[in-house]
Coordinates of C-alpha atoms and ligand atoms in Angstrom, one line a residue:
M1 CA 0.0 0.0 0.0
N2 CA 1.5 3.3 -1.0
D3 CA -1.6 5.5 -1.5
E4 CA -1.5 8.9 0.0
L5 CA -4.6 9.1 2.3
M6 CA -6.3 12.3 3.7
D7 CA -7.3 12.4 7.4
Y8 CA -10.9 11.2 7.6
D9 CA -12.1 14.3 9.5
E10 CA -10.5 16.5 6.7
V11 CA -12.3 14.4 4.0
L12 CA -15.6 15.3 5.8
E13 CA -14.8 19.0 6.2
R14 CA -14.2 19.3 2.3
F15 CA -16.4 16.7 0.8
D16 CA -19.6 15.0 0.8
P17 CA -19.4 11.1 0.0
V18 CA -21.9 9.4 -2.2
L19 CA -22.3 5.6 -2.2
G20 CA -23.5 3.1 -4.6
L21 CA -24.0 -0.5 -3.5
E22 CA -24.4 -3.4 -5.8
V23 CA -25.2 -6.6 -3.9
H24 CA -25.1 -10.1 -5.3
V25 CA -27.1 -12.8 -3.6
E26 CA -26.8 -16.4 -4.7
L27 CA -30.1 -18.2 -4.2
N28 CA -30.4 -21.5 -2.4
T29 CA -32.8 -23.1 -4.9
A30 CA -32.5 -26.9 -5.3
S31 CA -31.6 -26.5 -9.1
K32 CA -30.0 -23.9 -11.3
M33 CA -31.5 -20.9 -13.1
W34 CA -32.0 -22.5 -16.5
C35 CA -31.6 -26.3 -16.0
G36 CA -32.3 -29.1 -13.7
C37 CA -28.7 -29.4 -12.2
S38 CA -28.1 -29.2 -8.7
A39 CA -27.4 -25.7 -7.5
A40 CA -25.9 -26.9 -4.2
P41 CA -22.4 -25.5 -3.4
G42 CA -19.3 -27.7 -3.9
G43 CA -19.4 -31.2 -5.4
E44 CA -16.7 -32.9 -7.4
P45 CA -15.7 -30.5 -10.1
N46 CA -17.8 -30.6 -13.2
T47 CA -20.3 -33.1 -11.9
R48 CA -23.2 -30.8 -11.6
V49 CA -23.4 -29.7 -15.2
C50 CA -25.4 -30.3 -18.5
P51 CA -25.5 -29.0 -22.0
V52 CA -27.5 -25.9 -20.8
C53 CA -25.1 -24.7 -18.0
L54 CA -22.1 -25.7 -20.0
G55 CA -23.5 -23.5 -22.8
L56 CA -23.3 -26.0 -25.5
P57 CA -24.7 -25.1 -28.9
G58 CA -28.4 -26.0 -29.4
S59 CA -29.3 -26.2 -25.8
L60 CA -32.2 -24.3 -24.5
P61 CA -32.7 -22.6 -21.1
V62 CA -36.0 -22.8 -19.2
V63 CA -36.5 -20.3 -16.3
N64 CA -36.4 -21.8 -12.7
G65 CA -39.9 -20.6 -11.3
K66 CA -38.7 -20.9 -7.7
A67 CA -35.9 -18.4 -8.5
V68 CA -38.5 -16.0 -9.9
E69 CA -40.6 -16.4 -6.8
S70 CA -37.5 -15.6 -4.7
A71 CA -36.8 -12.6 -6.7
I72 CA -40.2 -11.2 -6.3
R73 CA -40.1 -11.9 -2.6
I74 CA -36.8 -10.2 -2.2
G75 CA -38.1 -7.2 -4.1
L76 CA -41.2 -7.0 -2.0
S77 CA -39.2 -7.2 1.2
I78 CA -37.4 -4.1 0.3
N79 CA -40.3 -2.2 -0.8
C80 CA -39.8 -2.5 -4.6
Q81 CA -42.4 -2.4 -7.4
I82 CA -42.7 -5.7 -9.2
A83 CA -42.6 -5.2 -12.9
E84 CA -45.6 -6.5 -14.9
F85 CA -43.4 -7.2 -17.8
S86 CA -39.8 -8.2 -17.4
R87 CA -37.3 -9.6 -19.8
F88 CA -33.9 -11.3 -19.7
A89 CA -31.0 -9.9 -21.7
R90 CA -27.7 -11.3 -23.1
K91 CA -24.7 -9.5 -21.6
N92 CA -22.0 -10.3 -24.0
Y93 CA -18.4 -10.7 -22.8
F94 CA -15.7 -13.3 -23.0
Y95 CA -14.4 -15.0 -19.9
P96 CA -13.3 -18.6 -19.5
D97 CA -15.7 -19.2 -16.6
M98 CA -18.7 -18.5 -18.7
T99 CA -18.7 -20.9 -21.8
K100 CA -21.6 -19.2 -23.6
D101 CA -19.5 -16.1 -23.9
Y102 CA -22.6 -14.2 -22.6
Q103 CA -24.3 -14.1 -19.3
I104 CA -28.1 -14.3 -19.2
S105 CA -28.9 -11.3 -17.1
Q106 CA -31.5 -8.4 -17.1
S107 CA -30.8 -4.9 -18.3
D108 CA -33.4 -2.2 -18.6
E109 CA -36.4 -4.5 -17.8
P110 CA -35.6 -5.9 -14.3
I111 CA -38.1 -7.9 -12.3
C112 CA -38.2 -5.3 -9.4
H113 CA -37.5 -1.6 -9.1
D114 CA -37.9 1.5 -7.1
G115 CA -37.6 0.2 -3.5
W116 CA -36.0 1.3 -0.3
V117 CA -34.5 0.2 3.0
D118 CA -34.2 2.2 6.2
V119 CA -31.1 1.6 8.3
E120 CA -29.9 3.1 11.6
V121 CA -26.4 4.1 12.6
D122 CA -25.7 5.7 15.9
G123 CA -29.4 6.3 16.6
Q124 CA -29.8 8.1 13.3
G125 CA -32.0 6.8 10.5
F126 CA -31.0 6.8 6.8
R127 CA -33.0 5.8 3.8
V128 CA -31.3 3.7 1.1
E129 CA -33.0 3.9 -2.2
V130 CA -33.0 0.7 -4.3
E131 CA -33.0 1.2 -8.0
R132 CA -33.6 -2.3 -9.0
V133 CA -33.3 -6.0 -8.3
H134 CA -32.5 -8.2 -11.3
M135 CA -32.0 -11.8 -12.1
E136 CA -29.0 -13.5 -13.6
E137 CA -26.7 -16.5 -13.4
D138 CA -23.6 -17.2 -11.7
A139 CA -20.4 -18.1 -13.4
G140 CA -18.1 -21.1 -12.9
K141 CA -14.8 -21.0 -11.0
S142 CA -11.3 -20.8 -12.5
L143 CA -8.7 -22.5 -10.3
H144 CA -5.2 -21.2 -11.0
M145 CA -2.6 -24.0 -10.5
G146 CA 0.9 -23.4 -9.4
G147 CA 2.2 -20.1 -8.3
A148 CA 0.2 -18.4 -5.5
G149 CA -3.3 -19.5 -6.7
R150 CA -3.6 -16.3 -8.7
I151 CA -3.6 -16.1 -12.5
H152 CA -0.3 -14.3 -12.5
G153 CA 2.5 -16.8 -12.1
A154 CA 0.3 -19.8 -12.5
D155 CA 1.3 -22.7 -14.6
Y156 CA -2.2 -23.6 -15.9
S157 CA -5.7 -23.1 -15.0
L158 CA -8.6 -25.5 -14.3
M159 CA -12.3 -24.8 -14.8
D160 CA -15.1 -26.0 -12.5
Y161 CA -18.5 -25.2 -13.9
N162 CA -20.6 -26.6 -11.0
R163 CA -21.5 -23.0 -10.1
A164 CA -22.3 -22.0 -13.5
G165 CA -25.9 -21.2 -13.9
V166 CA -26.7 -20.8 -10.1
P167 CA -29.3 -18.2 -9.7
L168 CA -27.9 -14.8 -8.8
M169 CA -29.8 -11.8 -7.7
E170 CA -28.4 -8.4 -8.1
I171 CA -29.7 -5.5 -5.9
V172 CA -28.5 -2.2 -6.8
T173 CA -28.9 1.1 -4.9
R174 CA -29.4 4.6 -6.3
P175 CA -26.6 7.1 -5.4
I176 CA -26.8 7.4 -1.6
M177 CA -26.2 10.9 -0.6
G178 CA -26.4 12.8 2.8
T179 CA -24.7 10.2 4.9
G180 CA -21.6 12.3 5.7
R181 CA -19.4 10.9 8.4
Y182 CA -21.5 7.7 8.5
A183 CA -21.2 6.8 5.0
P184 CA -19.1 3.6 5.7
Q185 CA -21.3 2.6 8.4
V186 CA -24.4 3.1 6.3
G187 CA -23.0 0.8 3.8
R188 CA -22.4 -1.8 6.4
A189 CA -25.8 -1.4 8.0
Y190 CA -27.4 -1.8 4.7
M191 CA -25.4 -4.9 4.0
S192 CA -26.2 -6.2 7.4
Y193 CA -29.9 -5.5 6.9
L194 CA -30.0 -7.3 3.5
R195 CA -28.1 -10.3 4.9
D196 CA -30.7 -10.7 7.7
M197 CA -33.6 -10.2 5.4
M198 CA -32.3 -12.9 2.9
K199 CA -32.0 -15.3 5.8
A200 CA -35.4 -14.5 7.1
L201 CA -36.9 -14.9 3.7
G202 CA -35.0 -18.2 3.5
V203 CA -33.9 -17.4 -0.2
S204 CA -30.2 -17.7 0.4
E205 CA -27.7 -18.9 2.9
A206 CA -26.5 -15.3 2.7
R207 CA -23.1 -16.3 4.1
M208 CA -20.7 -13.4 3.1
E209 CA -17.6 -15.3 4.1
Q210 CA -18.7 -18.1 1.8
G211 CA -19.3 -15.7 -1.2
N212 CA -23.0 -16.4 -1.5
M213 CA -23.4 -12.7 -0.7
R214 CA -21.0 -10.2 -2.0
C215 CA -20.9 -6.5 -2.6
D216 CA -19.5 -4.2 -5.1
A217 CA -18.9 -1.1 -3.1
N218 CA -19.0 2.3 -5.2
V219 CA -18.0 5.6 -3.5
S220 CA -17.2 9.1 -4.9
L221 CA -16.7 12.5 -3.3
M222 CA -18.4 15.9 -4.1
P223 CA -16.8 19.1 -3.0
K224 CA -19.0 20.5 -0.3
G225 CA -21.7 22.8 -1.8
S226 CA -21.6 21.0 -5.1
D227 CA -24.3 18.9 -6.5
V228 CA -22.4 17.3 -9.4
L229 CA -21.6 13.8 -8.6
G230 CA -17.8 13.0 -8.5
T231 CA -16.1 10.1 -10.3
R232 CA -16.5 6.9 -8.4
T233 CA -14.5 3.8 -7.9
E234 CA -16.0 0.4 -7.4
T235 CA -14.4 -2.1 -5.1
K236 CA -15.3 -5.5 -6.1
N237 CA -16.5 -8.6 -4.4
V238 CA -16.2 -7.4 -0.8
N239 CA -17.1 -10.3 1.4
S240 CA -17.6 -9.3 5.0
L241 CA -19.3 -6.5 6.7
K242 CA -16.2 -5.2 8.2
S243 CA -14.5 -5.1 4.8
V244 CA -17.5 -3.1 3.2
E245 CA -17.1 -0.5 5.9
G246 CA -13.2 -0.7 5.7
A247 CA -13.1 -0.4 1.9
L248 CA -15.5 2.6 1.7
R249 CA -13.6 4.5 4.4
Y250 CA -10.2 3.7 2.6
E251 CA -11.5 4.9 -0.8
M252 CA -13.0 8.2 0.7
M253 CA -9.5 8.9 2.3
R254 CA -7.6 8.0 -0.9
Q255 CA -9.9 10.1 -3.1
G256 CA -9.8 12.9 -0.7
A257 CA -6.0 13.1 -1.1
I258 CA -6.1 13.0 -4.8
L259 CA -8.8 15.7 -5.2
A260 CA -7.1 18.0 -2.7
K261 CA -4.0 18.1 -4.9
G262 CA -6.1 19.0 -7.9
G263 CA -5.9 15.4 -9.4
K264 CA -8.7 13.3 -10.9
V265 CA -10.1 10.1 -9.5
K266 CA -9.8 7.4 -12.1
Q267 CA -13.0 5.5 -12.8
E268 CA -11.9 1.9 -12.1
T269 CA -12.7 -1.2 -10.2
R270 CA -10.6 -1.9 -7.2
M271 CA -9.7 -4.9 -5.0
W272 CA -9.8 -4.9 -1.2
H273 CA -7.1 -6.5 0.7
E274 CA -8.5 -7.7 4.1
D275 CA -5.2 -8.4 5.7
G276 CA -3.6 -4.9 5.2
E277 CA -6.9 -2.9 4.8
Y278 CA -6.3 -1.3 1.6
T279 CA -7.6 -1.3 -2.1
T280 CA -5.5 -1.6 -5.3
P281 CA -6.5 -1.1 -8.9
G282 CA -8.4 -3.8 -10.8
R283 CA -9.8 -3.1 -14.2
S284 CA -9.8 0.4 -15.5
K285 CA -13.5 1.5 -16.7
E286 CA -12.3 4.4 -18.7
Q287 CA -13.4 2.6 -22.0
A288 CA -16.6 1.5 -20.6
E289 CA -17.0 -2.2 -21.8
D290 CA -19.8 -2.5 -24.4
Y291 CA -21.9 -5.6 -23.4
R292 CA -24.1 -5.4 -26.4
Y293 CA -27.1 -6.1 -24.4
F294 CA -30.1 -7.4 -26.3
P295 CA -33.3 -9.3 -25.3
E296 CA -32.6 -13.1 -24.7
P297 CA -34.3 -14.7 -27.6
D298 CA -34.5 -18.3 -26.0
L299 CA -36.5 -17.1 -22.9
V300 CA -40.2 -15.8 -22.6
P301 CA -40.8 -12.6 -20.9
I302 CA -41.8 -12.8 -17.2
T303 CA -45.2 -11.3 -16.6
P304 CA -46.1 -12.1 -12.9
S305 CA -49.8 -11.8 -12.2
R306 CA -50.9 -9.2 -9.6
E307 CA -52.6 -12.0 -7.6
W308 CA -49.3 -14.0 -7.4
V309 CA -47.4 -11.0 -6.3
E310 CA -50.0 -10.3 -3.6
E311 CA -49.8 -14.0 -2.5
L312 CA -46.0 -13.8 -2.2
R313 CA -46.4 -10.4 -0.3
A314 CA -48.4 -12.4 2.3
T315 CA -45.4 -14.8 2.9
L316 CA -43.0 -12.0 3.8
P317 CA -41.4 -12.5 7.3
E318 CA -41.4 -9.7 9.9
P319 CA -38.4 -7.5 9.0
P320 CA -35.4 -8.7 11.1
A321 CA -34.6 -5.2 12.4
E322 CA -38.2 -4.8 13.8
R323 CA -38.4 -8.2 15.1
R324 CA -35.2 -7.5 17.1
K325 CA -36.7 -4.5 18.6
R326 CA -39.9 -6.2 19.5
V327 CA -38.2 -9.1 21.1
I328 CA -35.9 -6.9 23.2
E329 CA -38.9 -5.0 24.4
Q330 CA -41.3 -7.9 25.0
W331 CA -38.8 -10.0 26.8
G332 CA -37.1 -7.1 28.7
L333 CA -33.5 -8.2 27.3
S334 CA -30.5 -6.1 27.4
E335 CA -28.5 -5.5 24.3
R336 CA -26.0 -8.1 25.5
E337 CA -28.5 -10.8 26.1
M338 CA -29.9 -10.2 22.6
G339 CA -26.4 -10.3 21.3
D340 CA -25.8 -13.8 23.0
I341 CA -29.0 -15.1 21.3
E342 CA -27.9 -13.9 17.9
A343 CA -24.4 -15.2 18.4
V344 CA -25.8 -18.7 18.8
G345 CA -28.4 -18.3 16.1
A346 CA -31.1 -19.2 18.6
L347 CA -33.8 -16.6 18.1
D348 CA -36.1 -18.7 15.9
L349 CA -35.9 -21.6 18.4
I350 CA -36.3 -19.5 21.5
E351 CA -39.3 -17.6 20.0
A352 CA -40.9 -20.8 19.0
T353 CA -40.5 -22.1 22.5
V354 CA -42.0 -19.0 24.0
E355 CA -44.9 -19.3 21.5
A356 CA -45.4 -23.0 22.6
G357 CA -45.8 -21.7 26.3
A358 CA -42.5 -21.3 27.9
K359 CA -41.3 -18.1 29.7
P360 CA -38.7 -16.3 27.6
Q361 CA -36.2 -16.6 30.5
A362 CA -36.7 -20.4 30.6
A363 CA -36.6 -20.8 26.9
R364 CA -33.3 -18.8 26.8
K365 CA -31.8 -20.8 29.6
W366 CA -32.1 -24.3 27.9
W367 CA -31.3 -23.2 24.3
L368 CA -28.3 -21.0 25.2
G369 CA -27.1 -23.4 27.8
E370 CA -27.3 -27.2 27.8
L371 CA -28.8 -27.4 24.2
A372 CA -26.1 -25.1 22.8
R373 CA -23.5 -27.1 24.5
R374 CA -24.7 -30.3 23.1
A375 CA -25.2 -28.9 19.6
N376 CA -21.6 -27.6 19.9
E377 CA -20.2 -31.0 21.1
A378 CA -22.0 -32.9 18.3
D379 CA -21.0 -30.1 15.7
V380 CA -24.5 -29.7 14.5
A381 CA -26.8 -26.7 14.1
L382 CA -29.0 -25.8 17.1
D383 CA -32.1 -26.7 15.3
E384 CA -30.7 -30.2 14.5
V385 CA -29.7 -30.9 18.1
G386 CA -32.5 -33.4 18.5
M387 CA -34.8 -31.5 20.7
S388 CA -37.9 -29.4 19.7
P389 CA -39.3 -26.3 21.1
A390 CA -42.5 -28.2 22.4
Q391 CA -40.1 -30.6 24.2
V392 CA -38.3 -27.7 25.9
V393 CA -41.6 -26.4 27.0
E394 CA -42.5 -29.9 28.4
L395 CA -39.1 -30.1 30.1
Q396 CA -39.6 -26.8 31.8
R397 CA -43.1 -27.8 33.0
L398 CA -41.5 -30.8 34.8
V399 CA -39.1 -28.6 36.4
D400 CA -41.7 -26.1 37.5
A401 CA -43.8 -29.0 38.9
K402 CA -40.6 -30.1 40.9
T403 CA -40.9 -33.5 39.3
I404 CA -37.2 -32.9 38.3
N405 CA -34.6 -30.4 39.2
D406 CA -32.1 -28.5 36.8
K407 CA -29.6 -31.2 37.2
L408 CA -31.9 -34.0 36.3
A409 CA -33.3 -31.9 33.5
R410 CA -29.9 -32.2 31.8
Q411 CA -30.2 -36.0 32.0
V412 CA -33.7 -35.7 30.6
I413 CA -32.3 -33.7 27.6
E414 CA -29.7 -36.4 27.0
G415 CA -32.4 -38.9 26.9
V416 CA -34.6 -36.9 24.5
I417 CA -31.6 -36.3 22.2
A418 CA -30.8 -40.1 22.4
G419 CA -34.3 -40.8 21.1
E420 CA -35.7 -42.2 24.3
G421 CA -39.0 -40.3 23.9
E422 CA -40.8 -37.2 25.2
P423 CA -39.3 -35.7 28.4
A424 CA -41.9 -37.3 30.7
Q425 CA -41.2 -40.7 29.2
V426 CA -37.5 -40.3 29.8
V427 CA -38.2 -39.3 33.5
E428 CA -40.3 -42.4 33.7
Q429 CA -37.8 -44.7 32.1
R430 CA -34.8 -43.5 33.5
G431 CA -36.4 -43.2 36.9
L432 CA -35.3 -39.7 37.2
A433 CA -38.2 -38.2 39.2
V434 CA -37.1 -36.2 42.3
V435 CA -37.8 -38.0 45.5
S436 CA -39.9 -35.8 47.7
D437 CA -41.4 -38.8 49.6
D438 CA -40.4 -37.6 53.1
G439 CA -39.8 -41.2 54.4
A440 CA -37.0 -42.0 51.9
L441 CA -35.5 -38.5 52.3
S442 CA -35.7 -38.7 56.1
A443 CA -33.8 -42.0 56.2
A444 CA -31.1 -40.6 53.9
V445 CA -30.7 -37.4 56.0
D446 CA -30.6 -39.6 59.3
E447 CA -27.7 -41.6 57.8
V448 CA -25.6 -38.7 56.7
I449 CA -26.1 -37.0 60.1
A450 CA -25.0 -40.1 61.8
A451 CA -21.9 -40.3 59.6
N452 CA -20.8 -36.8 60.1
P453 CA -21.3 -36.0 64.0
D454 CA -18.8 -33.0 63.8
V455 CA -20.7 -31.3 61.1
A456 CA -24.0 -32.1 62.8
Q457 CA -22.7 -30.4 66.1
K458 CA -21.6 -27.3 64.2
I459 CA -25.1 -26.9 62.9
R460 CA -26.7 -27.4 66.4
D461 CA -24.2 -24.7 67.6
G462 CA -25.7 -22.3 65.0
K463 CA -23.2 -22.6 62.1
V464 CA -26.1 -22.9 59.5
Q465 CA -23.6 -22.6 56.5
A466 CA -22.3 -26.0 57.5
A467 CA -25.6 -27.5 56.3
G468 CA -24.2 -27.2 52.7
A469 CA -22.0 -30.1 53.2
L470 CA -24.6 -32.4 54.5
I471 CA -27.1 -31.3 51.6
G472 CA -24.4 -32.3 49.2
Q473 CA -23.9 -35.8 50.6
V474 CA -27.6 -36.4 50.8
M475 CA -28.0 -35.4 47.2
K476 CA -25.2 -37.7 46.3
A477 CA -26.7 -40.6 48.2
M478 CA -29.9 -39.9 46.4
K479 CA -28.2 -39.8 43.0
G480 CA -29.3 -36.1 42.6
Q481 CA -33.0 -37.1 42.7
A482 CA -33.9 -35.2 45.8
D483 CA -35.6 -32.0 46.2
A484 CA -32.6 -29.9 47.6
G485 CA -35.0 -27.4 49.4
R486 CA -36.7 -30.2 51.3
V487 CA -33.5 -31.8 52.2
R488 CA -32.3 -28.5 53.9
E489 CA -35.7 -28.3 55.8
L490 CA -35.2 -31.8 57.1
I491 CA -31.7 -31.2 58.2
M492 CA -32.6 -28.0 60.0
E493 CA -35.6 -29.8 61.7
K494 CA -33.6 -32.7 63.0
L495 CA -30.7 -30.5 64.3
S496 CA -32.6 -27.6 65.8
Ligands
ADP1 P1 -21.7 -0.7 -13.1 O1 -22.3 -1.8 -13.9 O2 -20.7 0.0 -14.0 O3 -21.2 -1.1 -11.9 P2 -24.2 0.2 -12.1 O4 -25.2 1.3 -12.5 O5 -24.6 -1.3 -12.2 O6 -22.8 0.4 -12.8 O7 -23.9 0.4 -10.4 C1 -23.3 1.4 -10.1 C2 -23.6 1.8 -8.6 O8 -23.0 3.0 -8.2 C3 -25.0 2.0 -8.4 O9 -25.4 1.6 -7.1 C4 -25.2 3.6 -8.6 O10 -26.3 4.1 -8.0 C5 -23.9 3.9 -7.9 N1 -23.3 5.2 -8.6 C6 -23.5 5.8 -9.7 N2 -22.8 6.9 -9.9 C7 -22.1 7.1 -8.7 C8 -21.3 8.1 -8.2 N3 -20.9 9.1 -8.9 N4 -20.8 7.9 -7.0 C9 -21.1 6.9 -6.2 N5 -22.0 5.8 -6.6 C10 -22.5 6.0 -7.8
ZN2 ZN1 -27.1 -27.9 -16.0
MG3 MG1 -21.0 -3.0 -11.0

């Protein structure tokens, strides 16, 4: 990195930043965009391919209806209009990872247009206007062998077309102005909003680190008081929230230094280097590439009926940001407690457990505690741990009824996960119920007192804390299946 940078505060004194975010979202449909090949990530190279996604002459694409449905739901979720007539277009360019020599995309007739998203940074609200959402296909992957894995210095390259033809949505904003000092954070908050929304919609895995959601981050600077847009740079394929913020901030500081010296920002794509946190030039865009867009002749236009659009609107989830606010309020959580739930990815399960009748506090305790621990141990997702929200409700009911205590509850969880049945059945079959039958308890207490005359004497002398040791021994003798409160009462009765 040898760019000259302007101090961030000085940038803001002299310029207004303008952002433009192009976000690619890879859908999680079962099949690809134009053929029946699996769209699942990975697989042995070139095993999920057919004449259509390999672009062989004479093959014909057919639109994946589920992908169109996802595109419309994405559009609706960010307040877009859904086009009554939308067409695919060929975007012509040559690149080895795209054997057709054109990408089927959409140009001036996208499926969704004119939406918006509201984000919040430091308590301030910003509206991000969305120009369009369009559908296209992903390309294959080039693997550069030998050297450092880059094309430069490689001995040869291998092609894997498994990803070719996977449905890809592109969400493009209008130029975002008026964000000032918060520009990089607004970019990040917008990405974060989209990521959470894609997950809530269930249309994409939306894992930025795995590349199924990535952002081209455009930014330019306008001298204060001007209303003419400056020249933008486009940092390509930024793949984490932190990097979106970092790349925007870096470019603002780099461009500020150039403009302050009377220089011109070059319109180009740039690459973000996560390790050193700087950008370097990619492709120059001075001679804008001519993609020779024209309507795709092999596909019919998309004309979604208004009824269908309304049906899809009815399937939209509560926006994640609103849900978060509601949950924090309803359950009386601190920001940190909410953060813990999010870190484990347990909100859906906890909410389902609350809806099934548990108190939020209890639902949180089991999902974030014992169940998270077991999921972690088995290396599975929390919702695959083997216990349902209804079973957690049942478990807590047994605890509340004092049939079991927390310690025994953990054994019940173990049994349920092992497939031994419902919580009550596990209690029954494993004989886990707490013994509150005074006869059995009383006998155990007598035995422990007899075996520990010194401790017993201390308690008689008023050292009540000493009772803990005796309670522990009784619990041990009863294999944990005693009501500890009742044991304490009995000890005190007998020694007073
Ligand atoms: P390209 O295909 O060249 O990347 P697009 O129009 O698809 O162009 O995307 C450009 C993105 O940058 C859009 O989000 C657009 O709103 C935004 N944008 C356009 N002009 C500017 C500018 N001068 N400064 C910052 N962002 C801009
Ligand atoms: Zn195929
Ligand atoms: Mg672009």
